Each structure stands twice: as C-alpha cells, then as structure tokens.
Amino acid sequence: MTTSNKTNIATPNEPSNIWKPEDHIPPELKESFGLLSKSTPANYVINFLHIIEQLKIQKRTGWLDHNINDCESIADHMYRMGVTCMLLKTPGINRDACVRIALVHDMAESLVGDITPHDSIKKAEKHRREFDTIKYITEKLVEPYNKEAAKQIEEDWLAYENISSPEARFVKDIDKFELLVQCFAYEKRYGKTDLQQFWGAVKSIKTDEVKSWAQDLLKQREEFFSKQK
Ligand SMILES: Nc1nc2c(ncn2[C@H]2C[C@H](O)[C@@H](COP(=O)(O)O)O2)c(=O)[nH]1
Ligand SMILES: [Mn+2]
C-alpha cells in the first residue's frame, strides 16, 4: 500500500467523526485560505485552482497499489472521461451534462484522497467525507465568486453519486470503461499480469453504448493475451 495517497485515510480505529476537509488543506495553502475574506474575487478562483492541482498531483491509488508508479493522476482519469463523454451518440443524452459530471465526479479526492474499493474505509464514511469536501470547496471557494457555478458543481457531483440521471449513468459507465482501457494499456506496456481484479468492473457497465465498447476491449485483450501464449 502506498503512503502518498493514503494520508487522508483514517486508521481503522480512528473515530470517523474526526475527518474534516479543512484539516486536509495542503499546508502551503493555509495562509492564502486565511486571507480569502479580505481578498479580491479572483483570489477565490486562484485558491480553487490550487485545490484542483491536488488532482493533478495525486496518482491513482489502484495502480500505485499494484506497483505501477509511473501511472496516471486523478485529473488524467477525469480529463479522459470528459473527452470520452463527447463521443457518446446515444440519442437523447445531454453530452455537455455528461462532460460536466465527468469533470467533477472525483473532485472531492483533492482532499479526501483516492479511495479504492479494496480500502478499509466504509462506503458511508467515504460518502460523508467526499460530500463534506464538495460542500466545503463550493461554499468556501466557488460560491463567493459564482453562486450558480457552485450550485451546478454540487448538483452534478450528487447526480453522479446517486446515479440520479441518465447522464450520470453514462458517466458511471465511462468511469469504469476508462479504467479498463488504462488497465489494458498498463498490462501491455509494463507486462502486468496481476491486474485481473480490475476486470470485474465490466459487469457494472449498464448502458448499451458503453457495453459495446467494453465488449470490443475484452476481445482485443483476449487476442493480445492469446498471442502471448
Ligand atoms: N485495487 C483495485 N483498485 C481499483 C479497482 N477498481 C477501481 N480501483 C481504483 C481506481 C482508483 O484508484 C480508485 C477509485 O476510482 P474512482 O474513479 O471510482 O474514484 O479505485 C479494483 O478492482 N482494484
Ligand atoms: Mn472516477
């Protein structure tokens, strides 16, 4: 288990009511956060970008846990999901909403860290930390600058969390599909043979369009590995 992404995960015996977003602001930002109320409107934008930088810095835990140290960041994952949403051609789906949801769905990981399904943290506690963080970021940094944007980010994040719209369903599927495309890339690039557990994600893909992508990906993977024998 790596340390870099796990600093935000409470030790199993730490009472869950201790974790708060404000306690996980990177130390170098604490001073500028303290001056927010006395600052120019642009300073809210600047500090928001400092928080979002944490998504560019933090690598994805699932790969680090499998000793792939030269791996993608959380931001890399969300960016590729965003552009993948632009390709959707299922009639009636609002692609722009899908792109927005993709770009905010893991935003809370900037302070919470990237928790994998194999980490010991309970689902409810993960949700609490992430929702508290989304509220913290939107209320403290976005709302003072743009109230509408703050509302949109929280709405889009909750839509993904609750899979409460057809667009959120597609983004959930693309979250898994993007992971699998990356997984196959690492299997080929680094000769990884211990990533089989990630492929269980195929069964969580529900929409016909993304399912068809996943079927093709599985076929490519099968052909690749059969040639290896
Ligand atoms: N060890 C595993 N890690 C996994 C698996 N499926 C996803 N993950 C990782 C990928 C990310 O690092 C993290 C959460 O991803 P989100 O995009 O959902 O925030 O979990 C797996 O099967 N094994
Ligand atoms: Mn994700």
PDB file of C-alpha atoms and ligand atoms in Angstrom:
ATOM      1  CA  MET A   1       0.000   0.000   0.000  1.00  0.00           C
ATOM      2  CA  THR A   2       1.481   3.398  -0.893  1.00  0.00           C
ATOM      3  CA  THR A   3       1.670   6.236   1.572  1.00  0.00           C
ATOM      4  CA  SER A   4       1.245   9.161  -0.841  1.00  0.00           C
ATOM      5  CA  ASN A   5      -2.492   8.718  -1.475  1.00  0.00           C
ATOM      6  CA  LYS A   6      -3.321   7.153   1.855  1.00  0.00           C
ATOM      7  CA  THR A   7      -2.558  10.107   4.139  1.00  0.00           C
ATOM      8  CA  ASN A   8      -6.238  11.064   4.115  1.00  0.00           C
ATOM      9  CA  ILE A   9      -7.476   7.646   5.116  1.00  0.00           C
ATOM     10  CA  ALA A  10      -8.182   7.355   8.819  1.00  0.00           C
ATOM     11  CA  THR A  11      -6.587   4.405  10.558  1.00  0.00           C
ATOM     12  CA  PRO A  12      -9.296   1.769  11.177  1.00  0.00           C
ATOM     13  CA  ASN A  13      -9.607   2.673  14.870  1.00  0.00           C
ATOM     14  CA  GLU A  14      -9.800   6.469  14.271  1.00  0.00           C
ATOM     15  CA  PRO A  15     -13.407   7.563  15.003  1.00  0.00           C
ATOM     16  CA  SER A  16     -14.925   8.618  11.683  1.00  0.00           C
ATOM     17  CA  ASN A  17     -16.252  11.932  13.121  1.00  0.00           C
ATOM     18  CA  ILE A  18     -12.691  13.258  13.202  1.00  0.00           C
ATOM     19  CA  TRP A  19     -12.170  13.650   9.420  1.00  0.00           C
ATOM     20  CA  LYS A  20     -12.882  17.219   8.188  1.00  0.00           C
ATOM     21  CA  PRO A  21     -11.994  18.757   4.771  1.00  0.00           C
ATOM     22  CA  GLU A  22     -10.438  21.861   6.335  1.00  0.00           C
ATOM     23  CA  ASP A  23      -7.929  19.665   8.169  1.00  0.00           C
ATOM     24  CA  HIS A  24      -6.596  18.376   4.840  1.00  0.00           C
ATOM     25  CA  ILE A  25      -5.878  21.633   3.038  1.00  0.00           C
ATOM     26  CA  PRO A  26      -2.242  21.417   1.879  1.00  0.00           C
ATOM     27  CA  PRO A  27      -0.144  23.345   4.484  1.00  0.00           C
ATOM     28  CA  GLU A  28       1.235  25.746   1.844  1.00  0.00           C
ATOM     29  CA  LEU A  29      -2.338  26.924   1.117  1.00  0.00           C
ATOM     30  CA  LYS A  30      -3.385  27.577   4.708  1.00  0.00           C
ATOM     31  CA  GLU A  31      -2.128  31.167   4.721  1.00  0.00           C
ATOM     32  CA  SER A  32      -3.858  32.210   1.471  1.00  0.00           C
ATOM     33  CA  PHE A  33      -7.042  30.467   2.658  1.00  0.00           C
ATOM     34  CA  GLY A  34      -6.882  32.563   5.811  1.00  0.00           C
ATOM     35  CA  LEU A  35      -6.864  35.777   3.760  1.00  0.00           C
ATOM     36  CA  LEU A  36      -9.780  34.819   1.497  1.00  0.00           C
ATOM     37  CA  SER A  37     -12.385  37.115   3.029  1.00  0.00           C
ATOM     38  CA  LYS A  38     -10.088  40.136   2.674  1.00  0.00           C
ATOM     39  CA  SER A  39      -9.068  39.335  -0.892  1.00  0.00           C
ATOM     40  CA  THR A  40     -10.086  40.147  -4.444  1.00  0.00           C
ATOM     41  CA  PRO A  41     -12.748  37.997  -6.156  1.00  0.00           C
ATOM     42  CA  ALA A  42     -10.057  36.481  -8.386  1.00  0.00           C
ATOM     43  CA  ASN A  43      -8.337  35.096  -5.302  1.00  0.00           C
ATOM     44  CA  TYR A  44     -11.215  32.659  -4.844  1.00  0.00           C
ATOM     45  CA  VAL A  45     -10.529  31.381  -8.364  1.00  0.00           C
ATOM     46  CA  ILE A  46      -6.784  31.146  -7.674  1.00  0.00           C
ATOM     47  CA  ASN A  47      -7.310  29.150  -4.469  1.00  0.00           C
ATOM     48  CA  PHE A  48      -9.833  26.902  -6.205  1.00  0.00           C
ATOM     49  CA  LEU A  49      -7.168  26.099  -8.781  1.00  0.00           C
ATOM     50  CA  HIS A  50      -4.667  25.346  -6.005  1.00  0.00           C
ATOM     51  CA  ILE A  51      -7.105  22.772  -4.601  1.00  0.00           C
ATOM     52  CA  ILE A  52      -7.755  21.292  -8.055  1.00  0.00           C
ATOM     53  CA  GLU A  53      -3.987  20.976  -8.515  1.00  0.00           C
ATOM     54  CA  GLN A  54      -4.143  18.221  -5.883  1.00  0.00           C
ATOM     55  CA  LEU A  55      -5.961  16.138  -8.521  1.00  0.00           C
ATOM     56  CA  LYS A  56      -3.069  16.697 -10.932  1.00  0.00           C
ATOM     57  CA  ILE A  57      -0.522  15.753  -8.237  1.00  0.00           C
ATOM     58  CA  GLN A  58      -2.231  12.666  -6.761  1.00  0.00           C
ATOM     59  CA  LYS A  59      -1.709   9.468  -8.703  1.00  0.00           C
ATOM     60  CA  ARG A  60      -4.474   6.875  -8.824  1.00  0.00           C
ATOM     61  CA  THR A  61      -4.217   4.537  -5.840  1.00  0.00           C
ATOM     62  CA  GLY A  62      -5.379   1.410  -7.666  1.00  0.00           C
ATOM     63  CA  TRP A  63      -2.292   1.471  -9.887  1.00  0.00           C
ATOM     64  CA  LEU A  64       0.104   2.505  -7.093  1.00  0.00           C
ATOM     65  CA  ASP A  65      -1.207  -0.446  -5.060  1.00  0.00           C
ATOM     66  CA  HIS A  66      -0.065  -2.654  -7.963  1.00  0.00           C
ATOM     67  CA  ASN A  67       3.394  -1.075  -8.098  1.00  0.00           C
ATOM     68  CA  ILE A  68       2.728   0.933 -11.240  1.00  0.00           C
ATOM     69  CA  ASN A  69       4.476   4.061 -10.000  1.00  0.00           C
ATOM     70  CA  ASP A  70       4.661   5.872 -13.335  1.00  0.00           C
ATOM     71  CA  CYS A  71       0.866   5.959 -13.530  1.00  0.00           C
ATOM     72  CA  GLU A  72      -1.890   8.444 -14.309  1.00  0.00           C
ATOM     73  CA  SER A  73      -3.197  11.067 -11.885  1.00  0.00           C
ATOM     74  CA  ILE A  74      -6.803  11.533 -10.764  1.00  0.00           C
ATOM     75  CA  ALA A  75      -7.008  14.537 -13.100  1.00  0.00           C
ATOM     76  CA  ASP A  76      -5.747  12.470 -16.064  1.00  0.00           C
ATOM     77  CA  HIS A  77      -8.567   9.996 -15.437  1.00  0.00           C
ATOM     78  CA  MET A  78     -11.252  12.688 -15.239  1.00  0.00           C
ATOM     79  CA  TYR A  79      -9.950  14.523 -18.314  1.00  0.00           C
ATOM     80  CA  ARG A  80     -10.090  11.411 -20.470  1.00  0.00           C
ATOM     81  CA  MET A  81     -13.569  10.640 -19.154  1.00  0.00           C
ATOM     82  CA  GLY A  82     -14.638  14.172 -20.116  1.00  0.00           C
ATOM     83  CA  VAL A  83     -13.474  13.872 -23.707  1.00  0.00           C
ATOM     84  CA  THR A  84     -14.911  10.338 -23.944  1.00  0.00           C
ATOM     85  CA  CYS A  85     -18.333  11.749 -22.973  1.00  0.00           C
ATOM     86  CA  MET A  86     -18.100  13.988 -26.058  1.00  0.00           C
ATOM     87  CA  LEU A  87     -18.192  10.862 -28.260  1.00  0.00           C
ATOM     88  CA  LEU A  88     -21.472   9.494 -26.899  1.00  0.00           C
ATOM     89  CA  LYS A  89     -24.073   9.109 -29.630  1.00  0.00           C
ATOM     90  CA  THR A  90     -26.974   7.504 -27.774  1.00  0.00           C
ATOM     91  CA  PRO A  91     -29.989   9.638 -28.821  1.00  0.00           C
ATOM     92  CA  GLY A  92     -31.439  11.975 -26.173  1.00  0.00           C
ATOM     93  CA  ILE A  93     -28.363  12.059 -23.936  1.00  0.00           C
ATOM     94  CA  ASN A  94     -27.128  15.536 -22.944  1.00  0.00           C
ATOM     95  CA  ARG A  95     -23.404  15.148 -23.743  1.00  0.00           C
ATOM     96  CA  ASP A  96     -22.489  18.533 -22.244  1.00  0.00           C
ATOM     97  CA  ALA A  97     -24.015  17.476 -18.919  1.00  0.00           C
ATOM     98  CA  CYS A  98     -22.037  14.214 -19.122  1.00  0.00           C
ATOM     99  CA  VAL A  99     -18.800  16.175 -19.657  1.00  0.00           C
ATOM    100  CA  ARG A 100     -19.567  18.407 -16.667  1.00  0.00           C
ATOM    101  CA  ILE A 101     -20.339  15.416 -14.437  1.00  0.00           C
ATOM    102  CA  ALA A 102     -17.161  13.631 -15.549  1.00  0.00           C
ATOM    103  CA  LEU A 103     -15.032  16.663 -14.707  1.00  0.00           C
ATOM    104  CA  VAL A 104     -16.393  16.997 -11.147  1.00  0.00           C
ATOM    105  CA  HIS A 105     -17.131  13.384 -10.159  1.00  0.00           C
ATOM    106  CA  ASP A 106     -13.789  12.787  -8.356  1.00  0.00           C
ATOM    107  CA  MET A 107     -13.178  16.435  -7.332  1.00  0.00           C
ATOM    108  CA  ALA A 108     -13.531  15.583  -3.629  1.00  0.00           C
ATOM    109  CA  GLU A 109     -10.486  13.318  -3.935  1.00  0.00           C
ATOM    110  CA  SER A 110      -8.402  16.524  -3.954  1.00  0.00           C
ATOM    111  CA  LEU A 111      -8.715  16.499  -0.149  1.00  0.00           C
ATOM    112  CA  VAL A 112     -10.134  13.049   0.659  1.00  0.00           C
ATOM    113  CA  GLY A 113      -7.601  11.130  -1.439  1.00  0.00           C
ATOM    114  CA  ASP A 114      -8.289   8.363  -3.945  1.00  0.00           C
ATOM    115  CA  ILE A 115     -10.002   5.524  -2.080  1.00  0.00           C
ATOM    116  CA  THR A 116     -10.211   2.157  -3.829  1.00  0.00           C
ATOM    117  CA  PRO A 117     -12.963  -0.463  -3.418  1.00  0.00           C
ATOM    118  CA  HIS A 118     -10.337  -2.506  -1.524  1.00  0.00           C
ATOM    119  CA  ASP A 119      -9.585   0.152   1.109  1.00  0.00           C
ATOM    120  CA  SER A 120     -10.900  -0.446   4.624  1.00  0.00           C
ATOM    121  CA  ILE A 121     -12.999   2.719   4.762  1.00  0.00           C
ATOM    122  CA  LYS A 122     -16.774   2.200   4.940  1.00  0.00           C
ATOM    123  CA  LYS A 123     -18.935   3.398   1.984  1.00  0.00           C
ATOM    124  CA  ALA A 124     -20.969   5.739   4.210  1.00  0.00           C
ATOM    125  CA  GLU A 125     -17.826   7.338   5.648  1.00  0.00           C
ATOM    126  CA  LYS A 126     -16.292   7.722   2.173  1.00  0.00           C
ATOM    127  CA  HIS A 127     -19.517   9.417   1.009  1.00  0.00           C
ATOM    128  CA  ARG A 128     -19.586  11.681   4.089  1.00  0.00           C
ATOM    129  CA  ARG A 129     -16.001  12.840   3.595  1.00  0.00           C
ATOM    130  CA  GLU A 130     -16.468  13.383  -0.124  1.00  0.00           C
ATOM    131  CA  PHE A 131     -19.776  15.246   0.194  1.00  0.00           C
ATOM    132  CA  ASP A 132     -18.402  17.402   3.060  1.00  0.00           C
ATOM    133  CA  THR A 133     -15.443  18.195   0.801  1.00  0.00           C
ATOM    134  CA  ILE A 134     -17.611  19.113  -2.197  1.00  0.00           C
ATOM    135  CA  LYS A 135     -19.680  21.383   0.075  1.00  0.00           C
ATOM    136  CA  TYR A 136     -16.504  22.875   1.560  1.00  0.00           C
ATOM    137  CA  ILE A 137     -14.927  23.616  -1.846  1.00  0.00           C
ATOM    138  CA  THR A 138     -18.119  25.022  -3.386  1.00  0.00           C
ATOM    139  CA  GLU A 139     -19.161  27.106  -0.350  1.00  0.00           C
ATOM    140  CA  LYS A 140     -15.690  28.442   0.520  1.00  0.00           C
ATOM    141  CA  LEU A 141     -14.156  28.935  -2.913  1.00  0.00           C
ATOM    142  CA  VAL A 142     -16.717  28.818  -5.711  1.00  0.00           C
ATOM    143  CA  GLU A 143     -19.869  30.414  -4.277  1.00  0.00           C
ATOM    144  CA  PRO A 144     -18.221  33.727  -3.249  1.00  0.00           C
ATOM    145  CA  TYR A 145     -17.165  34.105  -6.881  1.00  0.00           C
ATOM    146  CA  ASN A 146     -20.011  32.456  -8.798  1.00  0.00           C
ATOM    147  CA  LYS A 147     -23.093  31.217  -6.909  1.00  0.00           C
ATOM    148  CA  GLU A 148     -24.535  29.471  -9.971  1.00  0.00           C
ATOM    149  CA  ALA A 149     -21.322  27.546 -10.645  1.00  0.00           C
ATOM    150  CA  ALA A 150     -21.216  26.386  -7.008  1.00  0.00           C
ATOM    151  CA  LYS A 151     -24.774  25.040  -7.289  1.00  0.00           C
ATOM    152  CA  GLN A 152     -24.008  23.334 -10.618  1.00  0.00           C
ATOM    153  CA  ILE A 153     -20.896  21.578  -9.280  1.00  0.00           C
ATOM    154  CA  GLU A 154     -22.735  20.247  -6.218  1.00  0.00           C
ATOM    155  CA  GLU A 155     -25.731  19.145  -8.321  1.00  0.00           C
ATOM    156  CA  ASP A 156     -23.527  17.378 -10.872  1.00  0.00           C
ATOM    157  CA  TRP A 157     -21.497  15.668  -8.150  1.00  0.00           C
ATOM    158  CA  LEU A 158     -24.654  14.442  -6.382  1.00  0.00           C
ATOM    159  CA  ALA A 159     -26.146  13.262  -9.688  1.00  0.00           C
ATOM    160  CA  TYR A 160     -23.079  11.046 -10.176  1.00  0.00           C
ATOM    161  CA  GLU A 161     -23.026   9.873  -6.556  1.00  0.00           C
ATOM    162  CA  ASN A 162     -26.713   8.906  -6.682  1.00  0.00           C
ATOM    163  CA  ILE A 163     -26.763   7.935 -10.394  1.00  0.00           C
ATOM    164  CA  SER A 164     -29.879  10.079 -10.464  1.00  0.00           C
ATOM    165  CA  SER A 165     -29.949  10.892 -14.193  1.00  0.00           C
ATOM    166  CA  PRO A 166     -29.368   9.019 -17.476  1.00  0.00           C
ATOM    167  CA  GLU A 167     -26.291  11.227 -17.986  1.00  0.00           C
ATOM    168  CA  ALA A 168     -24.900  10.159 -14.606  1.00  0.00           C
ATOM    169  CA  ARG A 169     -25.451   6.528 -15.600  1.00  0.00           C
ATOM    170  CA  PHE A 170     -23.355   7.041 -18.730  1.00  0.00           C
ATOM    171  CA  VAL A 171     -20.599   8.787 -16.744  1.00  0.00           C
ATOM    172  CA  LYS A 172     -20.571   5.928 -14.203  1.00  0.00           C
ATOM    173  CA  ASP A 173     -20.093   3.520 -17.118  1.00  0.00           C
ATOM    174  CA  ILE A 174     -17.369   5.658 -18.679  1.00  0.00           C
ATOM    175  CA  ASP A 175     -15.618   5.789 -15.276  1.00  0.00           C
ATOM    176  CA  LYS A 176     -15.306   2.001 -15.426  1.00  0.00           C
ATOM    177  CA  PHE A 177     -14.568   1.834 -19.165  1.00  0.00           C
ATOM    178  CA  GLU A 178     -11.789   4.440 -18.905  1.00  0.00           C
ATOM    179  CA  LEU A 179     -10.286   2.455 -16.016  1.00  0.00           C
ATOM    180  CA  LEU A 180     -10.296  -0.713 -18.133  1.00  0.00           C
ATOM    181  CA  VAL A 181      -8.720   0.934 -21.167  1.00  0.00           C
ATOM    182  CA  GLN A 182      -5.986   2.207 -18.826  1.00  0.00           C
ATOM    183  CA  CYS A 183      -5.660  -1.216 -17.224  1.00  0.00           C
ATOM    184  CA  PHE A 184      -5.135  -2.911 -20.582  1.00  0.00           C
ATOM    185  CA  ALA A 185      -2.586  -0.233 -21.522  1.00  0.00           C
ATOM    186  CA  TYR A 186      -0.601  -0.992 -18.355  1.00  0.00           C
ATOM    187  CA  GLU A 187      -0.865  -4.750 -18.922  1.00  0.00           C
ATOM    188  CA  LYS A 188       0.652  -4.284 -22.387  1.00  0.00           C
ATOM    189  CA  ARG A 189       3.146  -1.505 -21.537  1.00  0.00           C
ATOM    190  CA  TYR A 190       4.516  -2.980 -18.312  1.00  0.00           C
ATOM    191  CA  GLY A 191       3.742  -6.674 -18.850  1.00  0.00           C
ATOM    192  CA  LYS A 192       1.492  -6.580 -15.774  1.00  0.00           C
ATOM    193  CA  THR A 193      -0.204  -9.901 -15.034  1.00  0.00           C
ATOM    194  CA  ASP A 194      -1.720  -9.043 -11.618  1.00  0.00           C
ATOM    195  CA  LEU A 195      -4.497  -6.669 -12.709  1.00  0.00           C
ATOM    196  CA  GLN A 196      -7.219  -9.255 -13.288  1.00  0.00           C
ATOM    197  CA  GLN A 197      -9.270  -7.931 -10.318  1.00  0.00           C
ATOM    198  CA  PHE A 198      -9.915  -4.652 -12.204  1.00  0.00           C
ATOM    199  CA  TRP A 199     -11.760  -6.530 -14.976  1.00  0.00           C
ATOM    200  CA  GLY A 200     -14.644  -7.318 -12.636  1.00  0.00           C
ATOM    201  CA  ALA A 201     -15.707  -3.727 -13.413  1.00  0.00           C
ATOM    202  CA  VAL A 202     -17.076  -4.881 -16.803  1.00  0.00           C
ATOM    203  CA  LYS A 203     -20.196  -6.240 -15.121  1.00  0.00           C
ATOM    204  CA  SER A 204     -21.001  -2.824 -13.615  1.00  0.00           C
ATOM    205  CA  ILE A 205     -21.316  -1.294 -17.107  1.00  0.00           C
ATOM    206  CA  LYS A 206     -25.055  -0.969 -17.825  1.00  0.00           C
ATOM    207  CA  THR A 207     -25.642   1.230 -20.905  1.00  0.00           C
ATOM    208  CA  ASP A 208     -25.732  -0.426 -24.340  1.00  0.00           C
ATOM    209  CA  GLU A 209     -23.320   2.033 -25.966  1.00  0.00           C
ATOM    210  CA  VAL A 210     -20.560   1.701 -23.345  1.00  0.00           C
ATOM    211  CA  LYS A 211     -21.208  -2.047 -23.035  1.00  0.00           C
ATOM    212  CA  SER A 212     -20.441  -2.369 -26.769  1.00  0.00           C
ATOM    213  CA  TRP A 213     -17.154  -0.517 -26.248  1.00  0.00           C
ATOM    214  CA  ALA A 214     -16.272  -2.847 -23.366  1.00  0.00           C
ATOM    215  CA  GLN A 215     -17.023  -5.957 -25.442  1.00  0.00           C
ATOM    216  CA  ASP A 216     -14.582  -4.781 -28.111  1.00  0.00           C
ATOM    217  CA  LEU A 217     -11.966  -4.024 -25.473  1.00  0.00           C
ATOM    218  CA  LEU A 218     -12.358  -7.519 -23.971  1.00  0.00           C
ATOM    219  CA  LYS A 219     -11.917  -9.052 -27.453  1.00  0.00           C
ATOM    220  CA  GLN A 220      -8.745  -7.032 -28.052  1.00  0.00           C
ATOM    221  CA  ARG A 221      -7.405  -8.120 -24.660  1.00  0.00           C
ATOM    222  CA  GLU A 222      -8.221 -11.776 -25.350  1.00  0.00           C
ATOM    223  CA  GLU A 223      -6.413 -11.627 -28.722  1.00  0.00           C
ATOM    224  CA  PHE A 224      -3.426  -9.911 -27.131  1.00  0.00           C
ATOM    225  CA  PHE A 225      -3.019 -12.485 -24.388  1.00  0.00           C
ATOM    226  CA  SER A 226      -3.686 -15.467 -26.699  1.00  0.00           C
ATOM    227  CA  LYS A 227      -0.774 -14.291 -28.863  1.00  0.00           C
ATOM    228  CA  GLN A 228       1.401 -14.165 -25.724  1.00  0.00           C
ATOM    229  CA  LYS A 229       0.949 -17.954 -25.194  1.00  0.00           C
TER     230      LYS A 229
HETATM  231  N1  LIG B   1      -7.097  -2.350  -6.388  1.00  0.00           N
HETATM  232  C1  LIG B   1      -8.180  -2.009  -7.112  1.00  0.00           C
HETATM  233  N2  LIG B   1      -8.399  -0.694  -7.292  1.00  0.00           N
HETATM  234  C2  LIG B   1      -9.486  -0.383  -8.049  1.00  0.00           C
HETATM  235  C3  LIG B   1     -10.360  -1.326  -8.607  1.00  0.00           C
HETATM  236  N3  LIG B   1     -11.330  -0.645  -9.298  1.00  0.00           N
HETATM  237  C4  LIG B   1     -11.045   0.657  -9.149  1.00  0.00           C
HETATM  238  N4  LIG B   1      -9.928   0.812  -8.421  1.00  0.00           N
HETATM  239  C5  LIG B   1      -9.255   2.046  -8.054  1.00  0.00           C
HETATM  240  C6  LIG B   1      -9.101   3.028  -9.170  1.00  0.00           C
HETATM  241  C7  LIG B   1      -8.947   4.284  -8.406  1.00  0.00           C
HETATM  242  O1  LIG B   1      -7.621   4.404  -7.935  1.00  0.00           O
HETATM  243  C8  LIG B   1      -9.880   4.109  -7.215  1.00  0.00           C
HETATM  244  C9  LIG B   1     -11.241   4.725  -7.302  1.00  0.00           C
HETATM  245  O2  LIG B   1     -11.578   5.096  -8.568  1.00  0.00           O
HETATM  246  P1  LIG B   1     -12.837   6.102  -8.791  1.00  0.00           P
HETATM  247  O3  LIG B   1     -12.707   6.572 -10.200  1.00  0.00           O
HETATM  248  O4  LIG B   1     -14.044   5.273  -8.523  1.00  0.00           O
HETATM  249  O5  LIG B   1     -12.664   7.206  -7.778  1.00  0.00           O
HETATM  250  O6  LIG B   1     -10.062   2.690  -7.097  1.00  0.00           O
HETATM  251  C10 LIG B   1     -10.091  -2.706  -8.368  1.00  0.00           C
HETATM  252  O7  LIG B   1     -10.794  -3.611  -8.827  1.00  0.00           O
HETATM  253  N5  LIG B   1      -8.989  -2.986  -7.618  1.00  0.00           N
HETATM  254 MN    MN B   2     -13.519   8.121 -11.208  1.00  0.00          MN
END
